[in-house]
Coordinates of C-alpha atoms (C1' of nucleotides) in Angstrom, one line a residue:
Chain A
M141 CA 14.6 175.4 168.3
N142 CA 18.4 176.8 170.3
P143 CA 18.6 180.0 169.4
D144 CA 21.2 179.0 166.9
G145 CA 18.6 178.1 165.1
K146 CA 19.4 174.1 165.5
T147 CA 17.1 171.2 166.7
L148 CA 17.5 168.6 169.1
P149 CA 16.2 165.1 167.3
M150 CA 13.0 164.5 169.1
S151 CA 13.3 162.0 171.6
D152 CA 16.6 163.2 173.0
S153 CA 14.9 166.8 173.7
V154 CA 11.7 165.4 175.2
Q155 CA 14.1 163.2 177.6
K156 CA 16.6 166.2 179.0
R157 CA 13.0 168.3 179.0
S158 CA 11.5 165.7 181.6
L159 CA 14.5 164.9 183.3
A160 CA 15.3 168.9 184.4
R161 CA 14.5 168.9 188.4
V162 CA 15.9 173.0 190.2
R163 CA 14.3 174.1 193.2
F164 CA 14.7 177.4 195.3
A165 CA 14.9 177.2 199.0
P166 CA 14.7 180.1 200.3
S167 CA 15.2 181.3 204.6
P168 CA 12.1 182.8 206.3
T169 CA 15.2 184.5 208.2
G170 CA 14.1 187.6 206.3
Y171 CA 12.1 188.6 203.8
L172 CA 12.4 187.9 199.9
H173 CA 15.4 189.2 198.7
V174 CA 15.6 191.1 194.8
G175 CA 19.1 188.0 195.0
G176 CA 16.7 185.9 196.5
A177 CA 14.2 186.1 193.4
R178 CA 16.3 186.6 191.0
T179 CA 17.8 183.4 191.6
A180 CA 14.1 182.0 191.7
L181 CA 13.9 183.6 189.0
F182 CA 16.8 181.9 187.2
N183 CA 15.8 178.3 188.1
W184 CA 12.1 179.0 186.9
L185 CA 13.3 180.0 183.9
F186 CA 15.3 177.7 183.4
A187 CA 12.5 175.3 184.0
R188 CA 10.3 176.3 181.7
R189 CA 12.8 176.1 179.2
Q190 CA 13.7 172.7 179.8
G191 CA 10.5 171.9 180.2
G192 CA 11.6 170.9 184.0
T193 CA 10.6 170.3 187.2
M194 CA 10.7 173.6 189.3
I195 CA 10.2 173.0 193.5
L196 CA 9.8 175.0 196.7
R197 CA 11.9 174.0 199.7
V198 CA 12.0 176.5 202.5
E199 CA 15.1 176.1 204.7
D200 CA 14.1 176.8 208.1
T201 CA 16.2 173.7 210.5
D202 CA 17.4 177.2 212.8
A203 CA 15.1 177.4 215.1
E204 CA 16.2 180.4 216.5
R205 CA 16.6 182.9 213.7
N206 CA 13.4 181.0 211.7
K207 CA 10.8 183.9 211.7
P208 CA 7.7 181.0 210.1
E209 CA 5.3 184.4 210.0
L210 CA 7.9 185.7 207.1
V211 CA 7.0 182.4 204.8
Q212 CA 3.9 184.1 203.4
G213 CA 5.9 187.3 202.2
I214 CA 8.0 185.1 200.2
L215 CA 5.2 182.8 198.8
D216 CA 3.8 186.4 198.0
G217 CA 7.1 187.7 195.8
L218 CA 6.8 184.8 194.3
R219 CA 3.8 184.6 192.6
W220 CA 3.6 188.5 192.2
L221 CA 6.7 187.9 189.8
G222 CA 5.1 184.9 187.7
V223 CA 7.7 182.2 189.0
N224 CA 5.7 179.8 190.3
W225 CA 6.4 176.2 191.2
D226 CA 5.9 172.3 190.8
E227 CA 6.4 170.6 194.2
G228 CA 6.3 172.4 197.1
P229 CA 6.5 174.0 198.9
F230 CA 8.6 171.6 201.1
Y231 CA 9.9 172.4 205.7
Q232 CA 12.7 171.5 206.6
S233 CA 11.9 171.8 209.8
Q234 CA 9.3 168.8 209.2
R235 CA 12.2 166.2 207.8
T236 CA 14.7 166.1 210.6
E237 CA 14.8 162.2 210.1
L238 CA 15.0 161.7 207.0
Y239 CA 18.6 164.3 207.6
R240 CA 19.1 162.2 210.7
A241 CA 19.1 159.1 208.9
A242 CA 21.9 160.5 206.6
A243 CA 23.8 161.7 209.4
K244 CA 23.9 157.8 211.0
K245 CA 24.6 156.9 207.5
C246 CA 28.1 158.6 208.1
L247 CA 28.8 157.5 211.7
A248 CA 28.1 154.0 210.6
N249 CA 31.1 154.3 207.5
G250 CA 33.3 156.4 208.3
A251 CA 32.2 159.6 207.1
A252 CA 31.5 161.6 210.0
F253 CA 32.1 161.4 213.9
L254 CA 31.3 162.5 217.6
C255 CA 32.5 166.3 218.5
Y256 CA 31.8 166.5 221.9
C257 CA 33.8 170.3 222.2
P258 CA 31.6 172.7 223.8
A259 CA 29.4 174.6 221.0
E260 CA 31.2 177.8 222.4
K261 CA 34.1 176.5 221.5
Y262 CA 34.5 177.1 218.0
A263 CA 31.8 180.6 218.1
G264 CA 33.6 183.0 216.0
G265 CA 35.0 180.9 214.0
D266 CA 38.7 179.8 215.8
H267 CA 38.8 176.8 215.2
T268 CA 42.1 176.1 217.0
E269 CA 45.2 178.2 218.3
P270 CA 45.9 181.6 216.7
A271 CA 47.7 181.4 214.2
Q272 CA 51.5 183.6 213.9
D273 CA 49.8 186.4 213.3
E274 CA 50.6 188.8 216.2
E275 CA 47.9 191.6 215.9
P276 CA 44.8 190.0 215.4
K277 CA 42.8 192.3 212.9
A278 CA 38.7 192.3 212.8
G279 CA 37.5 189.1 213.5
G280 CA 40.8 187.5 213.9
P281 CA 42.8 185.4 212.9
R282 CA 41.5 182.1 211.7
R283 CA 42.3 178.7 211.0
V284 CA 40.9 175.2 209.6
T285 CA 40.2 173.1 212.0
R286 CA 40.5 169.9 212.0
C287 CA 38.9 168.6 215.1
S288 CA 40.9 166.2 218.0
C289 CA 37.5 164.3 218.5
R290 CA 38.0 163.2 214.2
D291 CA 39.6 160.0 216.2
G292 CA 37.0 158.9 218.1
K293 CA 37.1 161.2 221.3
P294 CA 35.8 158.9 224.5
S295 CA 32.1 160.7 225.3
T296 CA 32.4 163.4 227.3
P297 CA 29.7 162.3 230.1
G298 CA 26.7 164.9 230.2
V299 CA 27.7 166.3 227.2
K300 CA 25.2 165.9 224.4
P301 CA 27.9 165.8 221.0
A302 CA 27.0 166.6 217.6
V303 CA 27.8 165.2 214.0
R304 CA 31.0 166.4 212.2
F305 CA 31.5 165.9 208.5
K306 CA 34.8 163.6 208.7
V307 CA 36.8 166.0 206.1
P308 CA 39.9 164.0 204.0
L309 CA 43.5 164.7 205.1
G310 CA 44.3 165.4 201.7
G311 CA 43.9 165.6 197.6
T312 CA 41.3 167.7 196.7
T313 CA 37.4 168.1 195.5
K314 CA 36.2 169.0 192.0
F315 CA 32.9 169.3 191.0
L316 CA 31.4 171.0 187.8
D317 CA 30.5 174.6 187.6
A318 CA 28.1 175.5 184.5
V319 CA 28.8 179.1 184.9
F320 CA 32.4 178.8 186.1
G321 CA 33.4 175.8 185.1
E322 CA 35.5 172.9 186.8
R323 CA 36.4 173.8 190.4
E324 CA 38.9 172.1 192.1
F325 CA 39.5 173.1 196.1
S326 CA 42.1 171.5 198.5
N327 CA 40.6 168.6 201.0
E328 CA 43.9 170.7 203.4
E329 CA 41.0 174.6 203.0
I330 CA 37.5 172.3 204.3
E331 CA 36.9 172.3 207.0
D332 CA 36.0 169.0 209.9
F333 CA 31.8 170.7 209.7
V334 CA 28.6 170.5 212.0
L335 CA 26.0 167.8 209.5
L336 CA 24.0 167.5 213.3
R337 CA 23.1 169.9 215.9
S338 CA 23.7 168.2 219.2
G339 CA 20.7 167.6 220.7
K340 CA 18.5 169.7 223.6
N341 CA 16.8 168.2 226.4
D342 CA 16.3 164.2 226.1
E343 CA 16.8 164.7 222.4
E344 CA 19.8 162.3 221.0
F345 CA 20.6 164.7 218.1
G346 CA 20.1 168.1 217.2
Q347 CA 18.8 169.8 214.2
S348 CA 20.4 169.8 210.5
M349 CA 22.2 172.2 209.8
Y350 CA 22.6 174.0 206.0
Q351 CA 24.9 171.8 204.3
L352 CA 23.3 168.4 205.5
G353 CA 19.8 169.6 204.8
V354 CA 20.7 170.9 201.0
V355 CA 22.9 167.6 200.1
V356 CA 19.9 165.2 201.4
D357 CA 16.6 167.2 200.1
D358 CA 18.7 167.9 196.8
I359 CA 19.4 164.0 196.4
D360 CA 15.7 163.1 197.9
M361 CA 14.6 165.7 195.3
R362 CA 16.5 164.1 192.6
I363 CA 17.6 167.6 192.1
T364 CA 19.7 167.8 188.8
H365 CA 20.9 171.7 188.8
V366 CA 21.7 173.6 191.8
I367 CA 20.9 177.5 190.9
R368 CA 22.0 179.1 192.6
G369 CA 24.3 182.3 194.2
A370 CA 28.0 182.4 194.1
D371 CA 27.8 182.9 197.6
H372 CA 27.4 179.2 197.8
L373 CA 30.8 178.5 195.0
S374 CA 33.1 178.3 198.2
N375 CA 30.7 175.5 199.9
T376 CA 30.0 173.2 198.0
P377 CA 32.6 171.3 197.3
K378 CA 31.6 170.3 201.4
Q379 CA 28.4 169.7 199.9
V380 CA 30.3 167.1 197.2
L381 CA 32.1 165.2 199.6
L382 CA 28.5 164.8 201.7
Y383 CA 27.4 163.1 198.1
R384 CA 30.1 161.2 198.0
A385 CA 29.8 159.6 201.5
L386 CA 26.2 159.2 201.0
H387 CA 27.2 157.3 197.9
S388 CA 25.4 159.9 195.6
E389 CA 26.5 161.9 192.0
P390 CA 26.7 165.1 192.7
P391 CA 24.4 167.5 190.6
V392 CA 25.3 169.9 187.3
F393 CA 26.1 173.2 190.1
A394 CA 25.6 176.9 188.4
H395 CA 26.2 179.8 191.2
V396 CA 25.2 183.0 189.6
P397 CA 27.2 186.1 190.4
L398 CA 25.3 188.6 193.4
I399 CA 23.8 191.8 193.1
L400 CA 24.9 194.4 194.4
G401 CA 23.9 198.2 195.8
A402 CA 25.4 201.4 193.9
D403 CA 28.9 201.6 195.8
K404 CA 29.6 197.7 195.2
S405 CA 28.9 196.8 198.4
R406 CA 26.5 193.6 199.3
L407 CA 23.0 195.1 198.6
S408 CA 21.3 196.4 201.6
K409 CA 18.6 198.5 202.9
R410 CA 20.6 201.5 203.3
H411 CA 20.8 200.7 199.2
G412 CA 17.0 201.4 199.2
A413 CA 14.7 199.1 199.0
T414 CA 15.6 194.9 198.8
D415 CA 12.3 193.7 199.6
V416 CA 10.9 192.0 196.2
N417 CA 7.0 193.3 197.8
M418 CA 8.5 197.3 198.0
Y419 CA 9.0 196.6 194.6
R420 CA 5.2 195.6 194.1
T421 CA 3.5 198.3 197.0
D422 CA 5.5 201.1 194.5
G423 CA 3.5 200.0 191.2
F424 CA 6.4 198.4 189.3
L425 CA 4.6 196.1 186.7
P426 CA 5.7 192.0 187.1
E427 CA 6.7 192.0 184.2
A428 CA 8.9 194.6 184.1
F429 CA 10.4 193.8 187.3
R430 CA 11.3 189.7 185.8
N431 CA 12.5 192.0 182.9
F432 CA 15.2 194.2 184.5
L433 CA 16.1 191.2 187.0
A434 CA 16.9 188.6 184.6
L435 CA 19.5 190.7 182.7
L436 CA 20.9 191.1 185.8
G437 CA 23.9 188.9 185.2
W438 CA 22.3 187.5 182.3
S439 CA 22.1 188.5 178.2
P440 CA 20.8 186.7 175.9
G441 CA 24.0 187.3 173.8
G442 CA 22.9 190.0 171.6
D443 CA 21.9 193.5 172.1
E444 CA 17.7 193.4 172.6
E445 CA 17.0 194.0 176.2
F446 CA 13.4 193.9 176.5
L447 CA 12.4 190.6 176.7
R448 CA 8.7 189.8 177.5
T449 CA 8.7 186.8 179.3
K450 CA 7.9 184.2 176.4
E451 CA 11.2 185.3 175.0
L452 CA 12.9 185.3 178.0
I453 CA 11.9 181.2 179.1
D454 CA 13.2 180.2 175.5
K455 CA 16.1 182.4 175.4
F456 CA 17.4 180.9 178.8
S457 CA 20.7 179.7 179.4
L458 CA 23.2 178.9 181.8
E459 CA 26.0 179.8 179.1
G460 CA 24.7 183.0 178.9
V461 CA 25.4 183.5 183.0
S462 CA 27.8 186.4 183.6
R463 CA 31.0 185.7 185.8
T464 CA 30.9 188.8 187.6
N465 CA 28.8 190.6 190.5
A466 CA 26.0 192.9 189.6
V467 CA 25.0 196.3 190.7
F468 CA 21.4 196.8 191.3
D469 CA 20.6 199.9 189.1
R470 CA 17.0 201.1 190.0
P471 CA 17.0 204.3 187.5
K472 CA 16.8 201.3 184.6
L473 CA 14.4 199.1 186.6
E474 CA 12.0 202.5 186.8
W475 CA 13.3 203.2 183.1
F476 CA 11.7 199.5 182.1
N477 CA 8.7 200.1 183.8
T478 CA 7.8 203.1 181.6
Q479 CA 8.3 200.6 178.3
Y480 CA 6.6 197.8 179.5
L481 CA 3.2 200.3 180.2
Q482 CA 3.8 201.7 176.9
R483 CA 4.2 198.9 175.3
L484 CA 1.9 196.5 176.6
P485 CA -0.7 195.8 174.5
I486 CA -3.8 197.8 176.6
E487 CA -5.6 194.9 177.4
E488 CA -2.8 193.3 179.7
L489 CA -2.7 196.8 181.3
L490 CA -5.9 197.6 182.0
P491 CA -6.4 194.7 185.1
E492 CA -3.4 196.7 186.8
V493 CA -4.6 199.7 186.5
E494 CA -8.0 198.3 187.8
K495 CA -6.8 197.3 191.0
E496 CA -4.7 200.4 191.4
L497 CA -7.9 202.6 191.5
K498 CA -9.3 200.1 193.6
R499 CA -6.6 201.0 195.9
S500 CA -6.9 204.8 196.0
G501 CA -10.7 204.5 195.8
L502 CA -10.4 206.1 192.5
W503 CA -11.7 202.9 191.1
K504 CA -15.9 203.1 189.9
P505 CA -17.7 199.9 188.7
E506 CA -19.1 201.6 185.3
W507 CA -15.9 201.1 184.1
A508 CA -15.5 197.4 184.7
A509 CA -15.2 195.4 180.7
G510 CA -18.9 193.8 180.2
A511 CA -20.3 196.6 183.2
A512 CA -23.9 199.2 181.8
P513 CA -21.7 202.7 180.9
G514 CA -22.5 205.7 184.1
P515 CA -23.1 208.7 183.6
E516 CA -22.0 210.5 180.8
G517 CA -21.1 207.1 178.7
R518 CA -18.5 206.0 180.9
D519 CA -18.0 202.6 180.7
H520 CA -15.0 200.5 179.9
A521 CA -14.5 201.1 176.4
W522 CA -13.7 205.1 177.6
F523 CA -11.6 203.6 180.6
S524 CA -9.6 202.0 178.2
R525 CA -9.3 205.2 176.0
T526 CA -8.3 207.3 178.9
V527 CA -5.6 204.7 180.5
D528 CA -4.4 204.8 177.0
L529 CA -3.7 208.2 176.3
L530 CA -2.0 208.5 180.3
R531 CA 0.1 206.0 179.8
P532 CA 3.4 207.4 177.8
R533 CA 3.5 209.4 180.5
I534 CA 3.3 207.6 183.7
R535 CA 6.0 206.0 185.6
L536 CA 4.5 203.5 188.6
L537 CA 1.2 202.0 188.5
P538 CA 0.3 204.4 191.8
D539 CA 0.7 207.7 189.5
F540 CA -2.2 206.7 187.7
S541 CA -4.6 207.7 191.0
S542 CA -2.3 210.6 191.6
W543 CA -1.0 212.2 188.4
S544 CA -3.5 211.5 186.7
R545 CA -6.4 211.8 189.5
A546 CA -8.1 214.4 187.2
F547 CA -8.7 211.6 184.5
F548 CA -11.4 209.9 187.8
S549 CA -12.3 212.1 189.7
D550 CA -13.8 215.3 189.7
E551 CA -11.8 215.9 193.0
F552 CA -8.3 216.8 192.3
P553 CA -5.5 219.7 193.3
R554 CA -4.6 222.2 191.3
D555 CA -1.4 223.1 191.4
A556 CA -0.4 226.7 192.0
A557 CA 2.8 226.9 190.2
A558 CA 1.4 225.9 186.7
K559 CA -1.4 229.2 187.2
E560 CA 1.5 230.8 188.1
K561 CA 3.3 229.6 185.0
F562 CA 0.6 229.3 182.7
W563 CA -1.5 232.1 183.6
K564 CA 0.8 235.1 183.7
D565 CA -2.0 236.9 180.6
P566 CA -4.2 238.8 181.9
K567 CA -6.3 237.7 179.4
V568 CA -6.5 234.3 180.4
P569 CA -10.1 234.7 182.6
E570 CA -11.2 236.3 179.7
L571 CA -11.0 233.8 177.1
L572 CA -11.1 230.8 179.2
A573 CA -14.8 231.9 179.9
K574 CA -15.7 233.0 176.0
L575 CA -13.9 229.4 175.2
A576 CA -16.2 227.9 178.0
D577 CA -19.5 229.4 176.3
T578 CA -17.9 228.9 172.9
L579 CA -17.4 225.1 174.0
E580 CA -20.7 224.1 175.7
K581 CA -22.4 224.6 172.4
L582 CA -20.7 222.6 170.2
N583 CA -22.9 220.0 168.6
E584 CA -19.9 217.4 168.0
W585 CA -17.4 216.1 170.3
N586 CA -14.2 215.0 169.2
H587 CA -10.2 216.6 168.6
D588 CA -10.8 218.3 165.3
A589 CA -13.8 220.1 167.1
C590 CA -12.5 221.1 170.2
D591 CA -9.0 222.2 168.0
H592 CA -10.9 224.2 165.7
A593 CA -12.6 226.0 169.0
S594 CA -9.8 227.0 171.2
R595 CA -7.8 228.0 168.2
A596 CA -10.6 230.2 166.7
I597 CA -11.0 231.8 170.1
A598 CA -7.1 232.3 170.5
E599 CA -7.1 234.2 167.4
A600 CA -9.9 236.5 168.2
G601 CA -8.6 237.3 171.5
G602 CA -5.3 238.3 169.1
V603 CA -3.3 235.8 171.6
K604 CA -1.1 232.6 170.2
A605 CA -2.8 228.8 170.2
G606 CA -0.1 227.8 172.7
L607 CA -1.3 230.6 175.4
L608 CA -4.6 229.6 175.3
I609 CA -3.5 225.4 175.0
N610 CA -1.4 225.7 178.2
A611 CA -3.4 227.4 180.4
T612 CA -6.9 225.5 180.0
R613 CA -4.5 222.7 180.5
V614 CA -4.5 223.8 183.9
A615 CA -7.8 224.7 183.8
I616 CA -9.0 221.2 183.7
V617 CA -6.3 219.4 184.5
G618 CA -5.0 221.5 187.8
Q619 CA -1.2 220.8 186.7
A620 CA 1.1 221.8 184.2
V621 CA 2.1 218.6 182.2
A622 CA -0.9 215.8 180.9
P623 CA -1.5 214.5 177.8
P624 CA -2.2 216.6 174.1
L625 CA -4.9 218.9 175.7
F626 CA -7.2 218.5 172.6
D627 CA -7.1 214.3 173.9
T628 CA -7.6 215.0 177.2
M629 CA -10.5 216.8 176.7
V630 CA -12.4 213.8 174.6
V631 CA -11.6 212.0 177.3
L632 CA -12.6 214.0 179.7
G633 CA -16.2 215.1 178.7
Q634 CA -18.1 218.7 177.5
Q635 CA -19.8 218.9 180.8
R636 CA -17.0 218.5 182.9
V637 CA -14.7 220.4 180.7
V638 CA -17.0 223.5 180.5
R639 CA -17.8 223.1 184.3
R640 CA -14.3 222.9 185.1
L641 CA -13.1 226.1 183.1
R642 CA -16.2 227.9 184.8
D643 CA -14.4 226.3 187.8
A644 CA -10.7 228.0 187.0
V645 CA -12.3 231.2 185.9
A646 CA -13.9 231.5 189.4
G647 CA -11.3 230.5 191.7
F648 CA -9.1 232.4 189.3
G649 CA -11.5 235.6 190.2
K650 CA -11.1 235.2 193.7
A651 CA -7.7 235.0 194.2
Chain B
rG253 C1' 44.4 186.2 208.1
rG254 C1' 43.7 181.2 204.7
rC255 C1' 41.0 179.7 200.2
rG256 C1' 38.5 180.9 196.2
rC257 C1' 36.2 184.2 192.2
rU258 C1' 35.9 188.5 189.5
rA259 C1' 37.6 193.0 186.7
rU260 C1' 34.7 196.7 179.5
rG261 C1' 32.2 204.3 179.5
rG262 C1' 29.1 206.3 186.1
rU263 C1' 25.5 201.5 185.6
rG264 C1' 23.8 196.6 182.9
rC265 C1' 25.1 194.1 178.5
rA266 C1' 27.7 192.7 173.4
rA267 C1' 32.1 192.1 171.2
rC268 C1' 33.9 184.6 173.6
rG269 C1' 42.0 186.5 168.9
rG270 C1' 41.7 190.8 163.7
rU271 C1' 35.4 195.6 165.1
rU272 C1' 36.5 202.9 164.1
rA273 C1' 35.5 198.3 170.9
rG274 C1' 28.8 197.7 170.4
rC275 C1' 23.3 198.2 172.3
rA276 C1' 20.7 200.3 176.4
rC277 C1' 19.9 203.0 181.6
rG278 C1' 21.7 207.8 183.5
rU279 C1' 24.1 212.9 182.2
rA280 C1' 24.7 216.9 178.8
rG281 C1' 23.2 219.8 174.5
rC282 C1' 19.7 220.4 170.5
rC283 C1' 15.0 219.6 167.8
rC284 C1' 9.7 219.4 168.1
rU285 C1' 6.0 224.0 169.8
rU286 C1' 0.5 222.0 172.9
rU287 C1' 2.8 221.3 178.4
rC288 C1' 6.9 217.0 179.2
rA289 C1' 7.3 213.2 183.3
rA290 C1' 5.7 212.0 176.1
rG291 C1' 8.5 211.9 171.3
rG292 C1' 12.9 212.2 168.0
rC293 C1' 18.8 213.7 166.6
rU294 C1' 23.6 214.0 168.9
rA295 C1' 27.7 214.7 172.7
rA296 C1' 31.1 213.2 176.1
rA297 C1' 32.1 208.4 178.6
rA298 C1' 35.0 202.1 179.0
rU299 C1' 38.7 197.0 177.6
rA300 C1' 42.2 198.6 186.3
rC301 C1' 47.7 198.6 186.1
rG302 C1' 52.7 195.2 184.5
rG303 C1' 54.6 191.8 182.1
rG304 C1' 54.4 187.5 178.8
rU305 C1' 51.8 183.7 174.2
rU306 C1' 51.0 185.1 169.5
rC307 C1' 51.6 187.9 162.6
rG308 C1' 47.5 190.6 165.8
rA309 C1' 45.1 191.1 172.4
rU310 C1' 38.9 193.4 175.4
rU311 C1' 40.2 187.9 174.2
rC312 C1' 44.4 183.1 176.2
rC313 C1' 48.6 182.7 180.9
rC314 C1' 51.2 185.3 185.3
rG315 C1' 52.1 189.0 189.0
rU316 C1' 49.9 193.6 191.0
rU317 C1' 45.8 195.8 192.9
rA318 C1' 41.0 196.8 193.8
rG319 C1' 35.9 194.6 194.4
rC320 C1' 33.5 190.2 196.4
rG321 C1' 32.3 186.2 198.8
rC322 C1' 33.3 181.8 202.1
rU323 C1' 35.8 180.8 206.2
rA324 C1' 29.1 179.8 212.6
rC325 C1' 26.0 173.9 216.4
rC326 C1' 23.2 180.8 209.7
rA327 C1' 21.7 179.7 205.6

RNA sequence: GGCGCUAUGGUGCAACGGUUAGCACGUAGCCCUUUCAAGGCUAAAAUACGGGUUCGAUUCCCGUUAGCGCUACCA
């Protein structure tokens, strides 16, 4: 079913679904950047929506900058995000022959030529003579190349040639972009770009360049939709030219806007974390992160924004992709996380909390589902109730270990400022001691019993219930902010509450 | 410099020729009174600028400005 409620004829839709093939093609020159993650997510949502195929391809053709050890982190990041793939990962570094064959084909049919210019000549992009511009600004004047080797320069002895594409001298190159519409570029603006690096040592040719690699692979992998960052928009005509030279039909392109930092400049480390794996270690829930990311540069059309993965898939379409760059807003991401912490079915949240408590060393095996209850009847049901009580006030997973430590461990910090704030009244120690005595004798341990007992003590002592309640909270969890007191008492258990009250009073007396 | 893309509150998105320009985050204030890092309510806050087209422009066209991208034997 489409968002508008219409359905395609079954045979038609099935056929279309099985056809869509998309890919995510990261380069292992860094970690998985949030921008790359968003691109991967869009590809994945599109593939799943269409019932198509998601392919992962590692673009590692630059031996100089490539760091193979970074691949694992990228794959881990994708898995954490829940972005899985149906084919791959394929490595371009292992497909060199394919690219060389394609380059030779271009050479043979006149679409490319051998270039004997030294690599340094073009370094920095100054392809021809400096323009008239008298004062070279940062980067210097630049003009488009029409390499003089293109008409068959005699080979230079001892110089290994690179292969360059022979861009047509006139005319335009156009293509269809699902986001930006029909695009047309003048060929005059496209330089004779390098297809294959010159060979090192005894190689005839070197590694493929980006433009050749993507096109050859996208053809070979039968990619139907190229969904990638808008930074590739200007390079696309080069690729379209290559498709033609290789006698292939270009796919549908879909360039998605970039993600910027708070100052609207390209998102970088100085804006905060850009490595997706940092968000995992910070303790964000993957589904919350996914929801947030999906809404950066895409919208289902209405006002809804809390969309679980299934809804994201159901509603995703290239038509909903925006053409404007988006700023990565961490506070909103954190809001999404709190929403997921509160709204997720508890059984989906529990495993995440379990992982967190294991990480911090607070986890007890008896809290696992199906395990035998531990001391004081603490079992999985207790764990579930406790997490449920805690979660409205949690922002990030590690808060379960730090802010909520008193619920999972008897060793927890007592906040001096909280004590200062709620233990002002000199009657507090006496009241707490009385409360401990009363609570110890309770035959039933539940919210109302704790409530009645506490209020009775407050009344007898001539203070407002709130005073005692706040003081008690500080006494049993060590901090000013926690879930409602009587729920907290129930979860902590009778013995523990009594013990902590007495410990607190003793500590108060000494202080 | 050349070429390209974009332009709705501080931020993310709605409104795809006619709305008092909507929602959310954030911010401020108020309420709840058992704390707040929970919850509820309210407020401030936007169509970059200038021309067209049209009965009517946030919406279509042109220009300006600004931001971003590309302009490598990087991807």
